[in-house]
Coordinates of N, CA and C in Angstrom, one line a residue:
M10 N 33.3 88.6 -18.5 CA 33.1 87.8 -17.1 C 32.3 88.2 -16.2
A11 N 32.0 89.7 -16.5 CA 31.1 90.4 -14.9 C 29.8 89.4 -15.0
K12 N 29.0 89.1 -16.0 CA 27.4 88.8 -16.0 C 28.1 87.3 -15.3
R13 N 28.9 86.4 -15.2 CA 29.0 85.1 -14.5 C 29.7 85.5 -13.2
K14 N 30.5 86.8 -12.8 CA 30.8 87.4 -11.1 C 29.2 87.6 -11.1
S15 N 29.0 88.3 -11.6 CA 27.4 89.1 -10.7 C 26.3 88.1 -10.6
L16 N 26.0 86.4 -11.0 CA 25.8 85.5 -10.9 C 26.2 84.7 -9.6
E17 N 27.4 84.9 -9.6 CA 28.2 84.1 -8.2 C 28.1 84.9 -7.4
E18 N 28.3 85.9 -7.2 CA 28.2 87.0 -6.2 C 26.8 86.4 -5.9
L19 N 25.6 87.3 -6.7 CA 23.9 86.4 -6.2 C 24.1 84.6 -5.7
L20 N 24.4 84.1 -5.8 CA 23.9 82.7 -5.5 C 24.9 82.2 -3.9
D21 N 26.2 83.1 -4.5 CA 27.4 83.2 -3.4 C 27.9 81.6 -3.2
S22 N 27.9 81.3 -4.9 CA 28.9 80.0 -5.1 C 29.5 79.9 -6.4
E23 N 30.1 79.3 -6.9 CA 30.5 79.1 -8.7 C 29.5 78.3 -9.3
F24 N 29.4 79.2 -10.4 CA 28.3 78.8 -11.4 C 29.2 78.0 -12.8
R25 N 28.5 77.0 -13.6 CA 28.7 76.6 -14.7 C 29.0 77.5 -15.8
W26 N 29.9 78.0 -16.3 CA 29.9 79.0 -17.6 C 30.4 78.7 -18.5
P27 N 29.8 79.1 -19.9 CA 30.5 78.2 -21.2 C 32.0 78.4 -21.0
K28 N 33.0 77.8 -21.6 CA 34.4 77.6 -21.8 C 34.6 77.5 -22.9
Q29 N 36.0 77.4 -23.8 CA 36.6 77.4 -24.6 C 36.7 75.9 -24.3
G30 N 36.4 75.3 -25.7 CA 36.5 73.7 -26.3 C 34.5 73.1 -26.0
D31 N 33.9 73.5 -25.6 CA 32.4 72.8 -25.1 C 32.0 73.0 -26.3
K32 N 31.5 71.2 -26.6 CA 30.8 70.7 -27.1 C 29.6 70.2 -27.1
P33 N 28.0 70.1 -27.6 CA 27.1 69.5 -26.6 C 26.7 68.5 -27.5
F34 N 27.1 67.8 -28.8 CA 27.1 66.1 -28.8 C 28.7 66.1 -29.4
T35 N 29.0 64.2 -28.4 CA 30.3 64.2 -28.3 C 30.2 62.9 -28.1
V36 N 31.3 62.2 -28.1 CA 31.2 60.5 -28.1 C 32.1 60.2 -27.0
A37 N 31.9 59.2 -26.2 CA 32.5 58.6 -25.1 C 33.5 57.0 -25.7
N38 N 34.6 57.8 -24.9 CA 35.7 56.5 -25.7 C 35.2 54.8 -25.1
N39 N 34.5 54.5 -24.1 CA 33.5 53.4 -23.8 C 32.5 53.3 -24.9
P40 N 32.0 52.5 -25.3 CA 30.9 52.5 -26.2 C 29.7 52.4 -25.3
L41 N 30.2 51.9 -24.1 CA 28.8 51.7 -22.8 C 28.0 52.9 -22.4
N42 N 29.0 53.8 -22.8 CA 28.5 55.5 -22.1 C 28.3 56.2 -22.7
N43 N 27.4 55.9 -24.0 CA 27.0 56.5 -24.9 C 25.5 55.7 -25.2
A44 N 24.4 56.7 -25.9 CA 22.7 56.7 -26.1 C 23.1 56.1 -27.5
N45 N 22.9 55.9 -28.1 CA 22.8 54.8 -29.3 C 21.7 55.2 -30.0
I46 N 21.2 56.8 -30.9 CA 20.3 56.6 -32.2 C 19.9 55.7 -33.2
V47 N 19.0 55.0 -33.2 CA 19.1 54.0 -34.1 C 18.4 54.7 -35.4
K48 N 19.5 54.0 -36.4 CA 19.1 54.7 -38.0 C 17.6 54.2 -38.3
D49 N 17.2 52.9 -38.1 CA 15.9 52.6 -38.5 C 14.5 53.9 -37.9
S50 N 14.1 53.8 -39.3 CA 13.3 55.1 -38.4 C 11.9 54.2 -37.8
F51 N 11.5 52.9 -38.2 CA 10.6 52.8 -37.6 C 10.5 51.7 -35.8
T52 N 12.1 51.7 -35.9 CA 13.1 51.3 -34.4 C 12.8 52.4 -33.9
R53 N 13.1 53.8 -34.5 CA 13.4 54.7 -33.5 C 11.8 55.6 -33.6
L54 N 10.7 55.1 -34.1 CA 9.0 55.1 -33.6 C 9.0 54.5 -32.1
V55 N 9.4 53.4 -32.1 CA 9.1 52.5 -31.1 C 9.5 52.9 -29.9
L56 N 10.9 53.8 -30.1 CA 11.9 53.8 -29.0 C 11.4 55.3 -28.6
M57 N 11.2 56.2 -29.5 CA 10.5 57.7 -29.2 C 9.4 57.6 -28.1
K58 N 8.4 57.2 -29.1 CA 7.0 56.9 -28.1 C 7.3 56.1 -26.4
D59 N 7.6 55.0 -26.5 CA 8.4 55.0 -25.3 C 8.9 56.2 -24.4
G60 N 10.0 56.7 -25.1 CA 10.7 57.4 -24.4 C 10.0 58.8 -23.8
Y61 N 9.4 59.6 -24.4 CA 8.5 60.4 -24.5 C 8.0 59.8 -22.8
K62 N 6.9 58.8 -22.8 CA 6.4 58.3 -21.7 C 7.2 58.4 -20.7
T63 N 8.4 57.5 -20.7 CA 9.3 57.1 -20.0 C 9.6 58.3 -19.1
A64 N 10.1 59.6 -19.9 CA 10.5 60.8 -19.8 C 9.5 61.8 -18.8
A65 N 8.1 61.4 -19.2 CA 7.0 62.0 -18.0 C 7.1 61.4 -16.9
D66 N 7.1 59.9 -17.1 CA 7.2 59.6 -15.8 C 8.1 59.5 -14.9
L67 N 9.4 59.6 -15.4 CA 10.6 60.1 -14.7 C 10.5 61.1 -13.8
M68 N 9.5 62.5 -14.2 CA 9.0 63.9 -14.1 C 8.2 64.2 -13.1
V69 N 7.3 63.4 -12.9 CA 6.4 63.0 -12.0 C 6.6 62.6 -10.9
D70 N 7.3 61.7 -10.8 CA 8.3 60.9 -9.7 C 9.6 61.9 -9.4
A71 N 10.0 62.9 -10.2 CA 10.9 63.3 -9.4 C 10.6 64.7 -8.6
S72 N 9.1 65.1 -8.9 CA 8.2 66.3 -8.2 C 7.4 65.8 -7.6
A73 N 7.2 64.6 -7.1 CA 6.5 63.9 -5.9 C 6.3 65.1 -4.5
N74 N 7.8 64.8 -4.3 CA 8.1 65.6 -3.2 C 8.8 67.1 -3.2
D75 N 8.3 67.5 -4.5 CA 9.4 68.9 -4.2 C 8.2 69.9 -4.9
R76 N 7.3 70.3 -3.9 CA 6.4 71.5 -5.0 C 7.1 72.5 -6.2
M77 N 8.0 73.2 -6.1 CA 8.9 73.8 -6.9 C 9.1 73.2 -8.1
S78 N 9.2 72.0 -8.0 CA 9.5 71.6 -9.0 C 8.2 70.8 -10.0
R79 N 6.9 70.5 -9.4 CA 6.0 70.1 -9.8 C 5.5 71.0 -10.7
D80 N 5.6 72.6 -10.0 CA 5.2 73.7 -10.9 C 6.3 73.9 -12.3
T81 N 7.7 73.7 -12.2 CA 8.2 73.6 -13.4 C 7.9 72.2 -14.4
L82 N 7.8 71.0 -13.8 CA 7.7 70.3 -14.4 C 6.4 69.8 -15.4
V83 N 5.6 70.7 -14.7 CA 4.3 70.0 -15.5 C 4.4 70.8 -16.6
F84 N 4.9 71.2 -17.1 CA 5.1 71.7 -19.0 C 5.2 70.3 -19.4
P85 N 6.7 70.1 -19.4 CA 7.0 69.0 -20.0 C 6.2 67.7 -19.9
I86 N 5.8 67.7 -19.0 CA 5.3 66.1 -18.5 C 3.9 66.1 -19.4
I87 N 3.0 67.1 -18.9 CA 2.2 67.2 -20.6 C 2.2 66.9 -22.0
F88 N 3.5 68.1 -21.9 CA 3.9 68.1 -23.3 C 4.1 66.0 -23.8
N89 N 5.2 65.9 -23.0 CA 5.8 64.3 -23.1 C 4.0 63.3 -23.6
Y90 N 3.4 63.2 -22.8 CA 2.7 62.4 -22.5 C 1.6 62.6 -23.6
R91 N 0.9 64.1 -24.4 CA 0.3 64.2 -25.0 C 1.4 63.3 -26.3
Q92 N 2.6 64.2 -26.5 CA 3.5 63.5 -27.4 C 3.5 61.6 -27.4
F93 N 3.5 61.4 -26.6 CA 3.4 59.6 -26.9 C 2.2 59.1 -26.7
L94 N 1.0 60.0 -26.8 CA -0.4 59.7 -27.1 C -0.3 59.6 -29.1
E95 N 0.5 60.9 -29.5 CA 0.1 61.0 -30.7 C 1.3 60.2 -31.1
L96 N 2.7 59.7 -31.2 CA 3.5 58.5 -31.4 C 2.7 57.5 -31.5
S97 N 2.0 57.1 -30.4 CA 1.2 55.6 -30.2 C 0.5 55.1 -30.8
I98 N -0.3 56.5 -31.4 CA -1.1 56.2 -32.6 C -0.6 55.9 -33.9
K99 N 0.1 56.6 -34.5 CA 0.9 57.2 -35.4 C 1.3 55.8 -35.6
Y100 N 2.0 54.7 -34.5 CA 2.7 53.8 -34.7 C 2.0 52.7 -35.1
Q101 N 1.0 52.5 -34.5 CA -0.5 51.6 -35.1 C -1.0 51.8 -36.3
L102 N -0.8 53.0 -36.7 CA -1.4 53.1 -38.1 C -0.4 52.5 -39.6
A103 N 0.4 53.0 -38.7 CA 1.8 52.6 -39.4 C 2.2 51.0 -39.8
A104 N 1.7 50.5 -38.5 CA 2.2 49.2 -38.5 C 1.3 48.1 -39.0
F105 N 0.0 48.7 -38.8 CA -1.4 47.8 -38.6 C -1.9 48.4 -39.9
G106 N -2.2 49.6 -40.1 CA -3.2 50.0 -41.3 C -2.8 49.5 -42.7
P107 N -2.0 49.6 -43.3 CA -1.9 49.0 -44.2 C -2.5 48.2 -44.8
D108 N -2.7 47.2 -43.8 CA -3.0 45.5 -43.9 C -4.7 46.1 -44.4
V109 N -5.0 47.1 -44.0 CA -6.6 47.2 -44.2 C -7.1 48.1 -44.8
E110 N -6.2 48.9 -45.7 CA -6.3 50.3 -46.5 C -6.5 50.8 -45.7
I111 N -5.6 51.3 -44.4 CA -5.2 52.7 -44.1 C -3.9 53.4 -43.7
E112 N -4.0 54.3 -45.2 CA -2.5 54.7 -44.4 C -2.0 55.6 -43.7
P113 N -1.0 55.3 -43.4 CA 0.0 55.8 -42.2 C -0.1 57.9 -42.5
N114 N -0.5 58.1 -41.0 CA -0.7 59.6 -41.6 C 0.3 60.4 -40.6
W115 N 1.8 60.7 -41.2 CA 2.7 61.6 -40.6 C 2.6 63.0 -40.5
N116 N 1.0 63.6 -41.7 CA 0.8 65.2 -41.2 C 0.5 65.8 -40.5
S117 N -0.6 65.1 -39.9 CA -1.1 65.5 -38.7 C -0.8 65.5 -37.6
H118 N -1.1 66.7 -36.6 CA -0.8 67.0 -35.1 C -2.2 66.8 -34.3
F119 N -3.2 66.5 -35.0 CA -4.4 66.6 -34.2 C -4.9 65.1 -34.1
L120 N -5.2 64.7 -32.8 CA -5.5 63.5 -32.0 C -6.5 62.8 -32.5
E121 N -7.5 64.1 -33.0 CA -8.9 63.4 -32.5 C -9.1 62.9 -34.1
K122 N -7.9 63.4 -35.3 CA -8.3 63.3 -36.3 C -7.6 61.8 -36.4
L123 N -6.5 61.7 -35.5 CA -5.8 60.4 -35.6 C -6.1 59.2 -35.2
W124 N -7.1 59.6 -33.7 CA -7.9 58.6 -33.1 C -9.2 58.4 -34.1
A125 N -9.6 59.3 -34.9 CA -11.0 58.2 -35.8 C -10.4 57.6 -36.9
D126 N -9.1 58.2 -37.5 CA -8.5 57.0 -38.2 C -8.1 55.4 -37.7
F127 N -7.9 55.8 -36.5 CA -7.8 54.4 -36.0 C -8.9 53.8 -35.4
L128 N -10.4 53.9 -35.4 CA -11.0 53.5 -34.8 C -11.5 52.5 -36.6
V129 N -11.4 53.4 -37.2 CA -11.9 52.6 -38.6 C -10.9 51.5 -39.0
M130 N -9.3 52.1 -38.2 CA -8.6 50.4 -38.2 C -9.3 49.1 -37.8
L131 N -10.0 49.7 -36.4 CA -10.1 48.4 -36.1 C -11.1 48.0 -36.3
E132 N -12.1 49.1 -36.7 CA -13.4 48.6 -37.3 C -13.3 47.4 -38.8
R133 N -12.1 48.1 -39.2 CA -11.8 47.2 -40.5 C -11.4 45.6 -39.9
Y134 N -11.2 45.5 -38.9 CA -9.8 44.7 -38.4 C -11.2 43.7 -37.3
G135 N -12.5 44.2 -37.4 CA -13.4 43.4 -36.4 C -12.7 43.3 -35.3
T136 N -12.2 44.2 -34.5 CA -11.9 43.8 -33.4 C -12.8 44.4 -32.3
E137 N -12.7 42.8 -31.3 CA -14.7 43.3 -30.0 C -13.6 44.3 -29.2
D138 N -14.4 44.6 -28.2 CA -13.9 45.8 -27.1 C -14.8 44.6 -26.2
P139 N -14.7 43.6 -25.2 CA -15.8 43.2 -24.0 C -15.4 44.2 -22.4
D140 N -14.3 45.0 -23.0 CA -13.7 45.5 -21.4 C -14.3 46.8 -21.7
D141 N -15.0 47.3 -22.6 CA -15.7 48.9 -23.3 C -13.7 49.9 -23.0
A142 N -13.2 49.3 -23.4 CA -11.7 50.2 -22.9 C -11.8 51.1 -24.1
D143 N -12.1 51.2 -25.5 CA -12.3 51.7 -26.6 C -12.9 53.9 -26.2
P144 N -14.5 53.4 -25.5 CA -14.5 54.8 -25.3 C -13.8 55.2 -23.7
V145 N -13.3 54.7 -23.7 CA -12.3 55.4 -21.8 C -11.1 56.3 -22.8
V146 N -10.7 55.3 -23.8 CA -9.3 55.8 -24.3 C -9.9 56.8 -25.1
E147 N -10.2 57.0 -25.9 CA -11.2 57.9 -26.9 C -11.6 59.4 -25.7
A148 N -11.5 59.2 -25.0 CA -12.1 60.2 -23.9 C -10.9 60.9 -23.0
I149 N -9.9 60.1 -23.0 CA -8.9 60.6 -22.3 C -7.9 61.6 -23.1
I150 N -8.2 60.9 -25.3 CA -7.0 61.0 -25.7 C -7.6 62.9 -26.5
L151 N -9.5 62.5 -26.8 CA -10.3 63.9 -26.4 C -9.5 64.9 -25.7
E152 N -9.5 64.8 -24.1 CA -9.3 65.8 -23.8 C -8.0 66.1 -23.8
F153 N -7.0 66.1 -23.8 CA -5.5 66.0 -24.6 C -5.8 67.0 -25.3
A154 N -6.5 66.1 -26.5 CA -6.8 67.4 -28.0 C -7.9 68.8 -27.4
K155 N -8.4 68.9 -26.5 CA -9.0 69.9 -26.6 C -8.4 71.2 -25.6
I156 N -7.4 70.3 -24.5 CA -6.3 71.2 -23.7 C -5.3 71.9 -24.5
D157 N -5.0 70.7 -25.5 CA -3.5 70.9 -26.3 C -4.3 70.4 -27.9
P158 N -5.1 71.7 -28.8 CA -4.9 70.9 -30.3 C -4.0 70.8 -31.1
S159 N -2.8 71.1 -31.0 CA -2.1 71.1 -31.7 C -0.6 71.1 -31.3
S160 N -0.7 70.1 -30.0 CA 0.7 70.3 -29.3 C 1.3 71.8 -29.5
Y161 N 0.8 72.0 -28.9 CA 1.7 73.8 -28.8 C 1.0 74.3 -27.0
S162 N 0.4 74.2 -26.9 CA 0.0 74.7 -25.4 C 0.8 74.6 -24.5
Y163 N 1.4 73.9 -23.9 CA 2.5 73.9 -23.4 C 3.9 73.3 -23.6
R164 N 4.2 73.9 -24.4 CA 5.3 74.7 -25.0 C 5.8 75.7 -24.8
Y165 N 4.6 76.7 -25.4 CA 5.1 78.0 -25.2 C 3.5 78.8 -24.0
P166 N 3.8 79.7 -24.0 CA 2.7 80.7 -23.3 C 2.0 81.3 -24.2
V167 N 2.0 81.9 -24.9 CA 1.1 82.5 -26.2 C 1.2 81.8 -27.4
D168 N 0.3 81.8 -28.0 CA 0.1 81.7 -29.7 C 0.9 82.4 -30.4
R169 N 0.7 82.0 -32.4 CA 1.6 82.5 -33.1 C 1.8 84.0 -33.3
R170 N 0.6 84.8 -32.7 CA -0.2 86.1 -32.5 C 0.4 86.6 -31.6
G171 N 1.5 86.0 -30.3 CA 1.6 86.9 -29.3 C 0.5 86.5 -27.9
K172 N -0.7 86.2 -28.5 CA -2.0 85.7 -27.4 C -1.9 85.2 -26.2
P173 N -1.7 85.8 -25.0 CA -1.9 84.5 -24.0 C -2.7 82.9 -24.0
I174 N -2.0 81.8 -24.0 CA -3.0 80.9 -24.1 C -4.0 80.1 -22.9
P175 N -4.9 80.2 -23.2 CA -5.4 79.7 -21.8 C -4.9 78.7 -21.1
V176 N -5.3 78.5 -20.1 CA -4.9 77.3 -18.7 C -5.8 76.7 -19.2
A177 N -6.2 75.3 -19.4 CA -7.1 74.4 -19.5 C -8.1 74.0 -17.5
Y178 N -6.3 73.5 -16.6 CA -6.7 73.5 -15.2 C -5.1 74.0 -14.9
P179 N -5.9 74.8 -13.9 CA -5.0 75.6 -12.9 C -4.0 74.5 -11.8
D180 N -5.0 73.6 -11.3 CA -4.0 72.3 -10.6 C -4.4 71.6 -11.5
L181 N -3.3 70.5 -11.0 CA -3.5 69.3 -11.9 C -2.2 67.9 -10.5
H182 N -3.0 67.1 -10.3 CA -3.0 65.5 -9.5 C -1.8 64.6 -10.4
L183 N -0.8 64.9 -10.7 CA 0.4 64.7 -11.7 C -0.2 62.9 -11.2
P184 N 0.5 62.3 -10.2 CA 0.4 61.0 -9.6 C -0.7 60.0 -10.6
T185 N -2.1 61.0 -10.5 CA -3.1 60.6 -11.5 C -3.0 60.8 -12.3
L186 N -2.4 61.6 -13.3 CA -1.9 62.0 -14.7 C -1.1 60.7 -15.2
A187 N -0.1 60.1 -14.2 CA 0.8 59.3 -15.0 C 0.6 57.5 -14.9
D188 N -0.9 57.8 -14.0 CA -1.4 55.9 -13.3 C -2.3 55.9 -15.1
V189 N -3.2 57.2 -14.8 CA -3.9 56.9 -16.3 C -3.5 56.7 -17.5
M190 N -2.2 57.6 -17.8 CA -1.3 57.3 -18.6 C -0.9 56.3 -19.3
E191 N -0.3 54.8 -17.6 CA 0.3 54.2 -18.4 C -1.2 53.2 -18.9
G192 N -2.6 53.2 -18.2 CA -3.7 52.4 -18.5 C -3.6 52.4 -20.2
V193 N -3.4 53.6 -20.4 CA -3.0 54.2 -21.9 C -1.9 53.2 -22.4
A194 N -1.4 53.1 -21.9 CA -0.2 52.6 -22.6 C -0.6 51.1 -22.7
G195 N -0.8 50.1 -21.5 CA -1.1 48.9 -21.7 C -2.0 48.7 -22.6
Y196 N -3.1 49.4 -22.7 CA -4.8 49.1 -24.2 C -3.1 49.7 -25.4
F197 N -2.9 50.5 -25.7 CA -1.6 50.3 -27.0 C -1.0 48.7 -27.0
S198 N -0.7 49.1 -26.0 CA 0.3 47.4 -26.0 C -0.5 46.4 -26.3
G199 N -2.0 46.0 -25.9 CA -2.9 45.2 -25.9 C -2.9 45.3 -27.5
C200 N -3.1 46.5 -27.9 CA -3.8 46.5 -29.4 C -2.6 45.9 -30.1
D201 N -1.4 46.1 -30.1 CA 0.0 45.3 -30.7 C -0.4 44.0 -31.2
G202 N -0.5 43.8 -29.6 CA -0.1 41.9 -29.2 C -1.4 41.4 -30.2
Y203 N -2.9 42.3 -30.1 CA -4.0 41.3 -31.0 C -3.7 41.7 -32.3
L204 N -3.2 42.6 -32.7 CA -3.4 42.8 -34.0 C -2.6 42.1 -34.6
S205 N -1.2 42.0 -34.3 CA 0.2 40.9 -34.3 C 0.0 39.8 -34.6
S206 N -1.4 38.9 -33.4 CA -1.5 37.8 -33.8 C -2.5 36.9 -34.6
L207 N -3.3 38.4 -35.2 CA -3.9 38.5 -36.4 C -3.2 38.0 -37.7
R208 N -2.4 39.5 -37.6 CA -1.8 39.2 -38.9 C -0.4 38.1 -39.3
H209 N -0.2 37.6 -38.0 CA 0.6 35.7 -37.9 C -0.5 34.9 -38.2
A210 N -1.6 34.9 -38.1 CA -2.3 33.6 -37.8 C -2.5 34.4 -39.8
G211 N -2.4 35.0 -40.1 CA -2.9 34.8 -41.2 C -3.9 35.7 -42.1
A212 N -4.8 36.3 -41.0 CA -6.2 36.8 -41.2 C -6.2 38.4 -42.6
Y213 N -5.0 38.5 -41.8 CA -4.7 40.0 -42.9 C -3.6 40.1 -43.4

């Protein structure tokens, strides 16, 4: 108990310490108090992509008036938004790619590769882009690909050889990041709706 007591003395308060019977994964008696992890993998994909973005949005909101929280949460915020991008593209490829002979890609974490496959899929569907949104979203995705090529840079401070990972931006306005990602989410929702309508119309 020496470690706990020294910490409590340092903080001048009681500190939650591991105790006998602690189990991280338990089920509440009331089912309504539990989170449900769905068994269907495709439904889980949808919930995952939405969940990563929602978590990032919540962290941006939580850090709005707290400088220390911003400096701490910026890492999972960027990681979660990147994961949202990766899963969003993978969802599109899995949901609509096979209709135009584009296979889902579960092996790659490289956003530029996934985006290239996505553009080929859109081309084969013959989709139009009257708002010129495709190049805007492409620039955003390629920026994420540049600062975090393999979904590693915001999970660890060093690479696999122990070399420090360069910091892309020493300062970052998180509300602007969240707003831009909201636009990207709207873009992918629009693609989902449009491609679904083509399918239901029997075009593919």
